[in-house]
Coordinates of C-alpha atoms in Angstrom, one line a residue:
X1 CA 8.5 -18.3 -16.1
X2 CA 5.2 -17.2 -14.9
X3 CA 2.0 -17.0 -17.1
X4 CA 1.4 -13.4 -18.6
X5 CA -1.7 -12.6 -19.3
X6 CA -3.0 -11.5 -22.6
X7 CA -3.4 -7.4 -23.3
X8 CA -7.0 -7.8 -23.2
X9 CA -7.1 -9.8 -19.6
X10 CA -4.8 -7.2 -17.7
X11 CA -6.5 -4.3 -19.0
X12 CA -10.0 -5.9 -18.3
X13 CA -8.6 -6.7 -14.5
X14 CA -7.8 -3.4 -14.2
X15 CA -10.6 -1.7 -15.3
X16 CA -12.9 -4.1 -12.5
X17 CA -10.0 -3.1 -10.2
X18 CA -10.7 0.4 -10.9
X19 CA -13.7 0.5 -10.4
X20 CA -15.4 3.4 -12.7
X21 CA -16.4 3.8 -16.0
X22 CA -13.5 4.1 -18.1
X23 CA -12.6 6.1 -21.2
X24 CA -10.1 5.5 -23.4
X25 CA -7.3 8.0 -21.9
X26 CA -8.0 6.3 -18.8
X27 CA -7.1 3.0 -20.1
X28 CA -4.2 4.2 -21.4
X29 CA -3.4 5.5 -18.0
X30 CA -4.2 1.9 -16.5
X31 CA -2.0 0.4 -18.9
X32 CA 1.0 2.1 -18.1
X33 CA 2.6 -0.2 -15.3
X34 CA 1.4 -3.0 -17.3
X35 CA 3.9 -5.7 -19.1
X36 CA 2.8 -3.6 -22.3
X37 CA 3.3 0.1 -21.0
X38 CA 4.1 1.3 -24.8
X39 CA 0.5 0.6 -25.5
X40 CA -1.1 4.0 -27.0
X41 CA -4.1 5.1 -27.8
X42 CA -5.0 3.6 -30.6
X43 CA -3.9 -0.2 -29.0
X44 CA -6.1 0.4 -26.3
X45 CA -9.4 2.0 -28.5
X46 CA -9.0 -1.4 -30.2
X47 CA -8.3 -3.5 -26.9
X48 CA -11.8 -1.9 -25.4
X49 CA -13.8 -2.6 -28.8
X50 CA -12.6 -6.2 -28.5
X51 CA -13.5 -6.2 -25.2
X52 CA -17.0 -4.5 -26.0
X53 CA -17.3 -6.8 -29.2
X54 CA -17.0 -10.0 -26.3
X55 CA -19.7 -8.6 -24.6
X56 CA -17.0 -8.1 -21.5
X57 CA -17.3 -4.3 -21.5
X58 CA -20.3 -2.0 -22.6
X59 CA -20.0 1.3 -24.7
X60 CA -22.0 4.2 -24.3
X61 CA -21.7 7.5 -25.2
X62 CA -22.2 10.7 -22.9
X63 CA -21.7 13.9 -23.9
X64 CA -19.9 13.2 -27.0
X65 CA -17.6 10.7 -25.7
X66 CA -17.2 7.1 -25.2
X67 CA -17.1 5.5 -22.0
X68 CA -17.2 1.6 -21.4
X69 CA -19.2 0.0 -18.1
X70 CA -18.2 -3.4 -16.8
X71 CA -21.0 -6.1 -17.9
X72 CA -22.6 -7.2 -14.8
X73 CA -22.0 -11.2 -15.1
X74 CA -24.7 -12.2 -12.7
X75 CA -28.6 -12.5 -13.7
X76 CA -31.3 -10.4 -12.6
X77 CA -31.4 -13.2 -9.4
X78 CA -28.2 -12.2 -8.7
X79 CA -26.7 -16.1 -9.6
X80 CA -23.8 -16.4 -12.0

């Protein structure tokens, strides 16, 4: 049986794969051909949070709604 990863891991992967900042509707949208494609709104506002909380994600907040940037992982020298 292969590994599945957790909730938080896919939906992190595919929010790098994506690309963009990502709100929470859009999550929900990435989550949909994921092994957890009931996941709803609410799952995923928590699963982003989490992910924000790890410092894995950033929040901010742009005309009234929240969006979440990837964290760069590198330092200013661009080294890991």
């Amino acid at each position: 049986m292969a590994d599945t990863p957790t909730r938080r891991t896919y939906l992190l992967a595919a929010i790098a794969a994506d690309g963009r900042p990502v709100t929470t509707a859009l999550a929900e949208q990435l989550m949909v051909d994921s092994p957890w494609p009931t996941a709803r709104r609410n799952t995923t506002r928590k699963d982003l949070r989490g992910l924000a909380k790890a410092g894995l994600l950033t929040a901010t907040d742009t005309t009234g709604r929240r969006q979440y940037h990837l964290t760069s992982t590198t330092g200013e020298d661009g080294r890991p």
